[in-house]
Amino acid sequence: MKTIKTKIQDLKHWILTQNSLTKASDSRRSGMVASLLMLSFGVATAFGITPGLSTGGHGVTPVIEDITRTQLSGVATPGLYVQQDSVHNGDTLASLLFRMGVADQEALAFIRDDKTAKEIFKSMAPGKPIRVQKNTSGTLVSLRFPLNDKDILRITRVNDHFEATIAPASETKQLLQATGTIYSSLFAAADNAGLPDTVTRQLTHLFSTDIDFHNDLRRGDTFSVIYEAATDEFDQIKPGRIMAAEFVNKGQAYRRVFFSNADGGDYFTPEGVGIKASFLRSPIPFSRVTSGFTTERFHPILKMWRAHKGIDLAAPMGTPVEAVANATVVFAGWKNGYGNVIELRHSNGVDTVYGHLSGFVRGLRVGEHIRQGELIGYVGMTGWATGPHLHYEFKINNVQRDPQGPEVRRYLRVSINVAGHAKNQFLAATAPLIKELNAIRGTSTAQANFE
Ligand SMILES: [Zn+2]
């Protein structure tokens, strides 16, 4: 059921995408048509095979028509079908191809013998996608299979023989959009809007200087996001950077737009005011403070009065912990009381400490450079802890300060404005994104009704 749910979300996502790609307002209608076509294609791929269809001589042969080609381009080759599936546990290449309706001994023999083609046997891990093109009698016309993250094996029938090549995957970049309304939590709303986790995290970072995601969220808050994504040959979407976003919190709208500049680019308000969190407000975007910063408190385990020179953030076991700013790892290991702990060194004499972790991100080592927002470890209850939480310290020149206090707050915000000649460039470059944000804003009501 989980897969099906995900697929349905993908479909909703695609519908939004297709609308977003329709730039001119008078072509809304054609955008809708494109959405519907994508919907049919999506349903077909999502549920894979059409059982019960058989072609004589080969037993049950699942068949699926390549709806994309047929309806979107209108240049389908008659009798040619595309099917996508994935490697299941215990699959052999023969069983996998049989399930996809390929009955082609010649092709199997080629794949077993050819030096390039036989690479497929080394990478037949469960879950890997495979796409074949075949004709009505089950003859293989082409096959695509990802050998690793980068390389795709392609096998193609050329007249009376096969050719195999290994080459990098091709990706198409596009802008996707999502919009949602918060009813229970940002997590739930983002999930419902089909927003990938990495994009939701970017969203919380973008607005962390204006919105305290621990305390400020209200039922009815809305968000709209336009983000880059690359789609690979297997229709798998790799989400990238947010290009524009709006968050409406307690009736007030906040907006950010990305603008490329000499430093690689940054986020600004639509008016060109740069708002950059030099430090994230919290290493866990959604959590609440269960124990504040004090110079004295009664320690629940030590049963004595002791200073608590950090804050405790409640979060479930295993919740990802993020670096609050670019840093170098100065310690990652066990310390009495802290349990598994990470210490990061930032610029300007600031260090941050993350205690009671259940574990570290794989490969984390002392001396390593970490970027703001990067995962470093997971919430746990190692050391002196009565339940899962993160103990977080913020040190300025080696003295712990209250992470929610005034000394720390000034580290949270840095502004660099776009001015002069760059301002015109900025306005021209960001206008289409702002226009699109305005357009999708209206759809959040529809989204709410849909729920
Ligand atoms: Zn603590």
Short mmCIF file of C-alpha atoms and ligand atoms in Angstrom, two decimals:
data_model
loop_
_atom_site.label_atom_id
_atom_site.label_comp_id
_atom_site.label_asym_id
_atom_site.label_seq_id
_atom_site.Cartn_x
_atom_site.Cartn_y
_atom_site.Cartn_z
CA MET A 1 0.00 0.00 0.00
CA LYS A 2 2.88 2.32 0.77
CA THR A 3 4.14 2.14 -2.81
CA ILE A 4 0.73 2.86 -4.19
CA LYS A 5 0.31 5.83 -1.85
CA THR A 6 3.69 7.17 -2.97
CA LYS A 7 2.76 6.72 -6.58
CA ILE A 8 -0.48 8.57 -6.11
CA GLN A 9 1.47 11.41 -4.55
CA ASP A 10 3.79 11.33 -7.54
CA LEU A 11 0.76 11.71 -9.75
CA LYS A 12 -0.49 14.72 -7.81
CA HIS A 13 2.98 16.07 -8.11
CA TRP A 14 3.05 15.60 -11.83
CA ILE A 15 -0.24 17.35 -12.21
CA LEU A 16 1.15 20.33 -10.35
CA THR A 17 4.28 20.14 -12.45
CA GLN A 18 2.44 20.19 -15.66
CA ASN A 19 0.46 23.20 -14.54
CA SER A 20 3.64 24.93 -13.49
CA LEU A 21 5.24 24.36 -16.84
CA THR A 22 2.36 26.10 -18.52
CA LYS A 23 3.72 29.60 -18.45
CA ALA A 24 1.23 31.65 -20.43
CA SER A 25 -2.06 32.01 -18.62
CA ASP A 26 -4.11 31.58 -21.81
CA SER A 27 -2.66 28.12 -22.26
CA ARG A 28 -4.00 26.86 -18.91
CA ARG A 29 -6.36 24.62 -20.79
CA SER A 30 -3.62 22.88 -22.74
CA GLY A 31 -1.76 22.53 -19.45
CA MET A 32 -4.71 20.61 -18.10
CA VAL A 33 -4.70 18.31 -21.10
CA ALA A 34 -1.02 17.61 -20.60
CA SER A 35 -1.75 16.83 -16.95
CA LEU A 36 -4.39 14.32 -17.87
CA LEU A 37 -2.08 12.63 -20.34
CA MET A 38 0.62 12.42 -17.71
CA LEU A 39 -2.00 10.99 -15.38
CA SER A 40 -2.82 8.16 -17.75
CA PHE A 41 0.83 7.44 -18.29
CA GLY A 42 1.48 7.63 -14.56
CA VAL A 43 -1.27 5.17 -13.71
CA ALA A 44 0.00 2.78 -16.33
CA THR A 45 3.56 2.83 -15.02
CA ALA A 46 2.55 2.91 -11.39
CA PHE A 47 0.59 -0.27 -11.60
CA GLY A 48 2.95 -1.87 -14.09
CA ILE A 49 1.58 -4.76 -15.93
CA THR A 50 -1.86 -5.47 -17.32
CA PRO A 51 -2.44 -9.03 -16.20
CA GLY A 52 -4.40 -11.57 -18.16
CA LEU A 53 -3.40 -10.46 -21.62
CA SER A 54 -1.71 -13.17 -23.57
CA THR A 55 -0.25 -13.54 -26.99
CA GLY A 56 -0.26 -17.00 -28.51
CA GLY A 57 2.72 -19.25 -27.98
CA HIS A 58 4.39 -17.46 -25.07
CA GLY A 59 1.95 -18.17 -22.27
CA VAL A 60 0.91 -15.11 -20.26
CA THR A 61 2.63 -12.06 -21.62
CA PRO A 62 2.05 -8.84 -19.72
CA VAL A 63 1.65 -5.98 -22.13
CA ILE A 64 1.66 -2.28 -21.61
CA GLU A 65 1.37 0.36 -24.23
CA ASP A 66 3.76 3.27 -24.33
CA ILE A 67 1.17 5.94 -23.73
CA THR A 68 3.73 8.73 -23.55
CA ARG A 69 4.88 8.15 -27.07
CA THR A 70 1.42 7.48 -28.42
CA GLN A 71 -0.39 10.44 -26.99
CA LEU A 72 2.19 13.07 -26.26
CA SER A 73 4.29 12.94 -29.38
CA GLY A 74 1.89 11.24 -31.74
CA VAL A 75 4.70 9.36 -33.47
CA ALA A 76 4.45 5.92 -31.89
CA THR A 77 5.87 3.03 -33.82
CA PRO A 78 3.07 0.48 -34.24
CA GLY A 79 3.71 -2.80 -32.46
CA LEU A 80 6.42 -1.40 -30.20
CA TYR A 81 5.90 -1.40 -26.43
CA VAL A 82 7.85 0.03 -23.51
CA GLN A 83 7.69 -1.48 -20.06
CA GLN A 84 9.36 -0.62 -16.80
CA ASP A 85 9.74 -2.89 -13.80
CA SER A 86 12.32 -3.48 -11.08
CA VAL A 87 14.47 -6.33 -9.87
CA HIS A 88 12.65 -8.42 -7.24
CA ASN A 89 14.22 -10.60 -4.57
CA GLY A 90 15.38 -13.87 -6.13
CA ASP A 91 15.06 -12.61 -9.71
CA THR A 92 17.32 -13.97 -12.39
CA LEU A 93 17.68 -11.97 -15.58
CA ALA A 94 15.57 -14.62 -17.34
CA SER A 95 12.75 -14.45 -14.77
CA LEU A 96 12.81 -10.64 -14.82
CA LEU A 97 12.60 -10.45 -18.62
CA PHE A 98 9.88 -13.14 -18.65
CA ARG A 99 7.81 -11.09 -16.20
CA MET A 100 8.18 -8.11 -18.53
CA GLY A 101 6.93 -10.16 -21.46
CA VAL A 102 10.27 -10.53 -23.21
CA ALA A 103 10.66 -14.00 -24.69
CA ASP A 104 13.90 -13.74 -26.60
CA GLN A 105 16.55 -16.48 -26.30
CA GLU A 106 18.82 -14.64 -28.70
CA ALA A 107 18.83 -11.57 -26.48
CA LEU A 108 19.52 -13.66 -23.34
CA ALA A 109 22.41 -15.42 -25.08
CA PHE A 110 23.88 -12.08 -26.13
CA ILE A 111 23.64 -10.63 -22.61
CA ARG A 112 25.32 -13.74 -21.12
CA ASP A 113 28.21 -13.66 -23.62
CA ASP A 114 28.89 -10.01 -24.39
CA LYS A 115 31.67 -8.43 -22.32
CA THR A 116 29.74 -5.16 -21.82
CA ALA A 117 26.21 -6.56 -21.57
CA LYS A 118 27.11 -9.15 -18.91
CA GLU A 119 27.93 -6.28 -16.49
CA ILE A 120 24.21 -6.39 -15.68
CA PHE A 121 24.72 -9.58 -13.63
CA LYS A 122 27.01 -7.74 -11.19
CA SER A 123 24.36 -5.10 -10.46
CA MET A 124 21.09 -7.05 -10.24
CA ALA A 125 20.17 -5.69 -6.80
CA PRO A 126 16.50 -5.81 -5.71
CA GLY A 127 14.67 -2.55 -6.36
CA LYS A 128 16.78 -1.49 -9.34
CA PRO A 129 14.66 -0.20 -12.23
CA ILE A 130 14.79 -1.76 -15.67
CA ARG A 131 13.15 -0.50 -18.84
CA VAL A 132 12.67 -2.56 -21.98
CA GLN A 133 11.28 -1.89 -25.41
CA LYS A 134 9.87 -4.93 -27.19
CA ASN A 135 7.57 -5.84 -30.03
CA THR A 136 4.28 -7.76 -29.95
CA SER A 137 5.93 -11.16 -30.20
CA GLY A 138 8.17 -10.50 -27.18
CA THR A 139 11.36 -9.75 -29.09
CA LEU A 140 13.71 -7.38 -27.26
CA VAL A 141 14.27 -4.11 -29.10
CA SER A 142 16.19 -2.26 -26.39
CA LEU A 143 16.98 -2.47 -22.68
CA ARG A 144 18.15 0.15 -20.17
CA PHE A 145 19.54 -0.69 -16.74
CA PRO A 146 21.43 1.52 -14.23
CA LEU A 147 24.72 -0.17 -13.26
CA ASN A 148 25.41 2.39 -10.52
CA ASP A 149 24.49 5.99 -9.64
CA LYS A 150 26.08 7.31 -12.81
CA ASP A 151 26.22 4.72 -15.57
CA ILE A 152 23.45 3.17 -17.61
CA LEU A 153 23.83 -0.04 -19.57
CA ARG A 154 21.99 0.20 -22.88
CA ILE A 155 21.41 -2.82 -25.09
CA THR A 156 19.94 -2.16 -28.52
CA ARG A 157 18.94 -4.44 -31.38
CA VAL A 158 20.54 -3.21 -34.60
CA ASN A 159 19.19 -5.14 -37.60
CA ASP A 160 20.12 -8.79 -36.90
CA HIS A 161 22.44 -8.31 -33.91
CA PHE A 162 22.67 -6.52 -30.53
CA GLU A 163 24.96 -3.73 -29.37
CA ALA A 164 25.73 -2.89 -25.75
CA THR A 165 27.10 0.40 -24.41
CA ILE A 166 27.72 1.88 -20.98
CA ALA A 167 27.29 5.65 -20.72
CA PRO A 168 26.28 8.27 -18.16
CA ALA A 169 22.59 8.62 -17.36
CA SER A 170 20.78 11.41 -19.14
CA GLU A 171 18.73 13.74 -16.99
CA THR A 172 16.25 16.43 -17.81
CA LYS A 173 16.00 19.38 -15.47
CA GLN A 174 12.70 21.02 -14.77
CA LEU A 175 10.91 23.14 -12.23
CA LEU A 176 8.42 21.36 -9.99
CA GLN A 177 6.00 23.04 -7.66
CA ALA A 178 4.05 22.11 -4.60
CA THR A 179 1.61 23.90 -2.39
CA GLY A 180 0.04 22.89 0.89
CA THR A 181 -1.92 23.91 3.93
CA ILE A 182 -0.92 22.93 7.44
CA TYR A 183 -3.59 21.07 9.41
CA SER A 184 -1.60 18.96 11.86
CA SER A 185 2.11 19.45 11.15
CA LEU A 186 4.41 20.77 8.47
CA PHE A 187 5.60 17.17 7.97
CA ALA A 188 2.09 15.95 7.20
CA ALA A 189 1.32 18.90 4.93
CA ALA A 190 4.60 18.52 3.04
CA ASP A 191 3.99 14.80 2.66
CA ASN A 192 0.49 15.44 1.40
CA ALA A 193 1.81 17.97 -1.12
CA GLY A 194 4.36 15.42 -2.36
CA LEU A 195 7.24 17.63 -1.27
CA PRO A 196 10.45 15.59 -0.84
CA ASP A 197 12.06 15.74 2.62
CA THR A 198 15.19 17.45 1.33
CA VAL A 199 13.05 20.28 -0.06
CA THR A 200 11.01 20.58 3.16
CA ARG A 201 14.27 20.96 5.07
CA GLN A 202 15.41 23.72 2.68
CA LEU A 203 12.06 25.41 3.23
CA THR A 204 12.51 25.52 7.01
CA HIS A 205 16.05 26.88 6.60
CA LEU A 206 14.88 29.58 4.19
CA PHE A 207 12.34 31.02 6.60
CA SER A 208 14.10 30.28 9.88
CA THR A 209 15.04 33.94 10.35
CA ASP A 210 11.35 34.97 10.34
CA ILE A 211 9.48 31.91 11.55
CA ASP A 212 10.26 29.84 14.60
CA PHE A 213 9.19 26.41 13.37
CA HIS A 214 9.04 25.14 16.98
CA ASN A 215 6.46 27.59 18.23
CA ASP A 216 5.00 29.76 15.46
CA LEU A 217 3.19 27.32 13.16
CA ARG A 218 -0.60 27.60 13.09
CA ARG A 219 -3.36 25.52 11.57
CA GLY A 220 -4.16 27.10 8.19
CA ASP A 221 -0.62 28.29 7.46
CA THR A 222 0.22 27.68 3.82
CA PHE A 223 3.35 27.21 1.73
CA SER A 224 4.08 27.31 -1.99
CA VAL A 225 7.37 26.07 -3.38
CA ILE A 226 9.01 26.08 -6.81
CA TYR A 227 12.09 23.88 -6.93
CA GLU A 228 14.50 22.38 -9.42
CA ALA A 229 14.44 18.66 -10.07
CA ALA A 230 16.18 16.33 -12.43
CA THR A 231 14.25 13.42 -13.89
CA ASP A 232 16.27 10.46 -15.08
CA GLU A 233 15.51 7.93 -17.81
CA PHE A 234 13.56 5.80 -15.35
CA ASP A 235 11.25 8.69 -14.40
CA GLN A 236 12.88 8.91 -10.99
CA ILE A 237 12.90 12.45 -9.67
CA LYS A 238 15.96 13.86 -7.91
CA PRO A 239 14.91 17.03 -6.10
CA GLY A 240 17.30 19.98 -6.12
CA ARG A 241 17.33 23.59 -5.01
CA ILE A 242 14.33 25.73 -4.09
CA MET A 243 14.08 28.59 -6.62
CA ALA A 244 11.20 30.47 -5.01
CA ALA A 245 8.98 29.94 -2.01
CA GLU A 246 6.27 31.57 0.03
CA PHE A 247 5.27 30.76 3.58
CA VAL A 248 2.13 32.31 5.05
CA ASN A 249 2.38 32.20 8.83
CA LYS A 250 -0.41 33.65 11.03
CA GLY A 251 -1.72 35.54 8.01
CA GLN A 252 1.61 37.14 7.12
CA ALA A 253 3.31 36.15 3.85
CA TYR A 254 7.07 35.71 3.67
CA ARG A 255 8.79 35.16 0.32
CA ARG A 256 12.20 34.10 -0.88
CA VAL A 257 13.65 33.87 -4.35
CA PHE A 258 16.98 32.46 -5.50
CA PHE A 259 19.30 34.69 -7.53
CA SER A 260 22.60 33.56 -9.06
CA ASN A 261 25.47 35.91 -8.44
CA ALA A 262 29.27 35.83 -8.41
CA ASP A 263 29.27 33.76 -5.19
CA GLY A 264 27.11 31.10 -6.81
CA GLY A 265 23.80 32.54 -5.69
CA ASP A 266 21.71 33.31 -2.66
CA TYR A 267 18.18 33.88 -1.41
CA PHE A 268 16.52 37.29 -1.30
CA THR A 269 13.12 38.79 -0.70
CA PRO A 270 11.34 39.76 -3.96
CA GLU A 271 12.55 43.34 -3.28
CA GLY A 272 16.20 42.24 -3.31
CA VAL A 273 16.84 42.18 0.42
CA GLY A 274 19.20 39.34 1.20
CA ILE A 275 18.22 37.28 4.18
CA LYS A 276 20.62 34.60 5.09
CA ALA A 277 20.71 32.67 8.30
CA SER A 278 24.38 32.50 9.17
CA PHE A 279 23.34 30.08 11.92
CA LEU A 280 20.22 27.94 11.88
CA ARG A 281 17.89 28.62 14.77
CA SER A 282 17.95 24.95 15.74
CA PRO A 283 19.74 21.73 14.76
CA ILE A 284 16.31 20.01 14.61
CA PRO A 285 13.74 21.98 12.62
CA PHE A 286 10.70 20.53 14.37
CA SER A 287 11.06 19.97 18.06
CA ARG A 288 10.33 21.71 21.31
CA VAL A 289 12.60 22.80 24.11
CA THR A 290 11.98 20.62 27.15
CA SER A 291 14.72 22.02 29.30
CA GLY A 292 16.08 25.52 28.91
CA PHE A 293 19.43 27.14 29.59
CA THR A 294 20.00 27.79 33.29
CA THR A 295 22.90 28.42 35.53
CA GLU A 296 21.26 26.11 38.09
CA ARG A 297 18.71 23.30 37.90
CA PHE A 298 17.94 20.03 39.68
CA HIS A 299 19.53 17.32 37.53
CA PRO A 300 17.08 14.41 37.00
CA ILE A 301 19.78 11.73 37.00
CA LEU A 302 22.45 13.15 39.23
CA LYS A 303 19.72 14.19 41.75
CA MET A 304 21.55 17.40 42.51
CA TRP A 305 21.52 21.07 41.57
CA ARG A 306 23.66 21.72 38.52
CA ALA A 307 23.93 24.28 35.76
CA HIS A 308 22.37 23.31 32.44
CA LYS A 309 24.51 25.16 29.93
CA GLY A 310 22.57 24.16 26.86
CA ILE A 311 19.01 23.39 25.81
CA ASP A 312 17.27 20.04 25.49
CA LEU A 313 15.23 19.49 22.34
CA ALA A 314 12.67 16.70 22.46
CA ALA A 315 12.52 14.59 19.31
CA PRO A 316 11.89 10.93 18.53
CA MET A 317 14.78 8.46 18.52
CA GLY A 318 16.67 8.63 15.23
CA THR A 319 15.55 12.17 14.25
CA PRO A 320 18.24 13.70 11.98
CA VAL A 321 20.42 16.37 13.59
CA GLU A 322 21.76 19.15 11.33
CA ALA A 323 24.85 21.34 11.55
CA VAL A 324 23.62 24.87 12.36
CA ALA A 325 26.34 26.50 10.21
CA ASN A 326 29.35 25.63 8.05
CA ALA A 327 31.91 24.06 10.35
CA THR A 328 34.82 21.75 10.95
CA VAL A 329 34.29 18.64 13.10
CA VAL A 330 36.50 18.95 16.20
CA PHE A 331 35.10 15.97 18.13
CA ALA A 332 32.89 12.99 17.33
CA GLY A 333 32.88 10.26 19.97
CA TRP A 334 31.95 9.40 23.56
CA LYS A 335 32.16 11.79 26.49
CA ASN A 336 31.01 11.09 30.01
CA GLY A 337 27.52 12.51 30.58
CA TYR A 338 27.10 13.59 26.95
CA GLY A 339 27.18 10.03 25.55
CA ASN A 340 27.78 10.14 21.80
CA VAL A 341 28.61 13.76 21.13
CA ILE A 342 29.68 15.94 18.19
CA GLU A 343 31.49 19.27 18.54
CA LEU A 344 31.64 21.64 15.58
CA ARG A 345 33.89 24.70 15.17
CA HIS A 346 32.46 27.60 13.19
CA SER A 347 33.94 30.97 12.24
CA ASN A 348 34.02 33.95 14.66
CA GLY A 349 34.91 31.87 17.73
CA VAL A 350 31.66 29.90 17.81
CA ASP A 351 31.44 26.19 18.68
CA THR A 352 28.30 24.07 18.87
CA VAL A 353 27.81 20.80 20.76
CA TYR A 354 25.30 18.01 20.05
CA GLY A 355 24.89 15.41 22.82
CA HIS A 356 23.09 12.12 23.66
CA LEU A 357 23.16 11.02 19.98
CA SER A 358 22.15 7.48 19.05
CA GLY A 359 24.75 7.59 16.29
CA PHE A 360 26.80 9.62 13.83
CA VAL A 361 26.28 10.02 10.11
CA ARG A 362 28.33 7.35 8.35
CA GLY A 363 31.88 8.47 7.60
CA LEU A 364 31.84 11.51 9.92
CA ARG A 365 35.40 12.21 11.08
CA VAL A 366 37.38 14.86 12.94
CA GLY A 367 38.76 17.56 10.63
CA GLU A 368 35.96 17.13 8.12
CA HIS A 369 34.22 20.21 6.70
CA ILE A 370 30.47 20.26 7.16
CA ARG A 371 28.00 22.54 5.42
CA GLN A 372 25.11 24.32 7.07
CA GLY A 373 22.07 22.04 7.24
CA GLU A 374 24.08 18.89 6.58
CA LEU A 375 23.10 15.82 8.62
CA ILE A 376 25.67 14.94 11.26
CA GLY A 377 23.94 12.46 13.58
CA TYR A 378 20.72 11.12 15.05
CA VAL A 379 18.80 11.85 18.23
CA GLY A 380 19.28 9.25 20.95
CA MET A 381 19.56 8.90 24.72
CA THR A 382 23.20 7.93 25.24
CA GLY A 383 25.01 9.25 28.32
CA TRP A 384 22.99 10.80 31.14
CA ALA A 385 19.57 11.03 29.52
CA THR A 386 16.18 9.90 30.77
CA GLY A 387 14.58 9.83 27.29
CA PRO A 388 15.45 10.57 23.68
CA HIS A 389 16.43 14.23 23.18
CA LEU A 390 19.21 16.40 21.83
CA HIS A 391 21.36 18.37 24.22
CA TYR A 392 22.51 21.44 22.27
CA GLU A 393 25.14 23.99 23.33
CA PHE A 394 26.21 27.23 21.68
CA LYS A 395 29.62 28.52 22.78
CA ILE A 396 30.99 31.97 22.05
CA ASN A 397 34.75 32.14 22.74
CA ASN A 398 34.46 28.89 24.71
CA VAL A 399 31.68 30.11 27.02
CA GLN A 400 28.25 28.48 26.76
CA ARG A 401 25.47 30.96 25.92
CA ASP A 402 21.70 30.44 25.85
CA PRO A 403 20.91 29.30 22.27
CA GLN A 404 17.60 31.18 22.61
CA GLY A 405 19.14 34.25 24.22
CA PRO A 406 20.04 37.70 22.88
CA GLU A 407 23.81 37.07 22.49
CA VAL A 408 23.12 34.17 20.17
CA ARG A 409 20.26 35.79 18.28
CA ARG A 410 22.57 38.26 16.56
CA TYR A 411 24.41 35.31 14.98
CA LEU A 412 21.22 34.16 13.30
CA ARG A 413 20.82 36.90 10.74
CA VAL A 414 23.02 38.41 8.03
CA SER A 415 21.72 40.74 5.32
CA ILE A 416 23.32 41.52 1.98
CA ASN A 417 21.10 43.57 -0.29
CA VAL A 418 21.06 43.69 -4.06
CA ALA A 419 21.74 47.27 -5.13
CA GLY A 420 22.74 49.41 -8.10
CA HIS A 421 23.09 47.80 -11.49
CA ALA A 422 22.59 44.32 -10.05
CA LYS A 423 19.11 45.33 -8.87
CA ASN A 424 17.78 45.52 -12.45
CA GLN A 425 19.32 42.16 -13.29
CA PHE A 426 17.83 40.75 -10.10
CA LEU A 427 14.33 42.00 -10.86
CA ALA A 428 14.44 40.74 -14.45
CA ALA A 429 15.76 37.31 -13.46
CA THR A 430 13.32 36.74 -10.62
CA ALA A 431 10.13 38.18 -12.16
CA PRO A 432 9.02 34.89 -13.81
CA LEU A 433 9.41 33.02 -10.51
CA ILE A 434 7.42 35.61 -8.60
CA LYS A 435 4.72 35.51 -11.26
CA GLU A 436 4.57 31.74 -10.91
CA LEU A 437 4.38 31.97 -7.12
CA ASN A 438 1.40 34.29 -7.49
CA ALA A 439 -0.23 31.80 -9.85
CA ILE A 440 0.15 28.71 -7.65
CA ARG A 441 -0.94 30.57 -4.54
CA GLY A 442 -4.55 30.17 -5.67
CA THR A 443 -4.20 26.43 -5.98
CA SER A 444 -3.60 25.95 -2.27
CA THR A 445 -7.34 26.41 -1.67
CA ALA A 446 -8.07 23.67 -4.19
CA GLN A 447 -5.53 21.50 -2.43
CA ALA A 448 -7.32 22.04 0.87
CA ASN A 449 -10.66 21.00 -0.63
CA PHE A 450 -9.07 17.95 -2.14
CA GLU A 451 -8.15 16.73 1.33
ZN ZN B 1 20.72 18.89 28.30
#
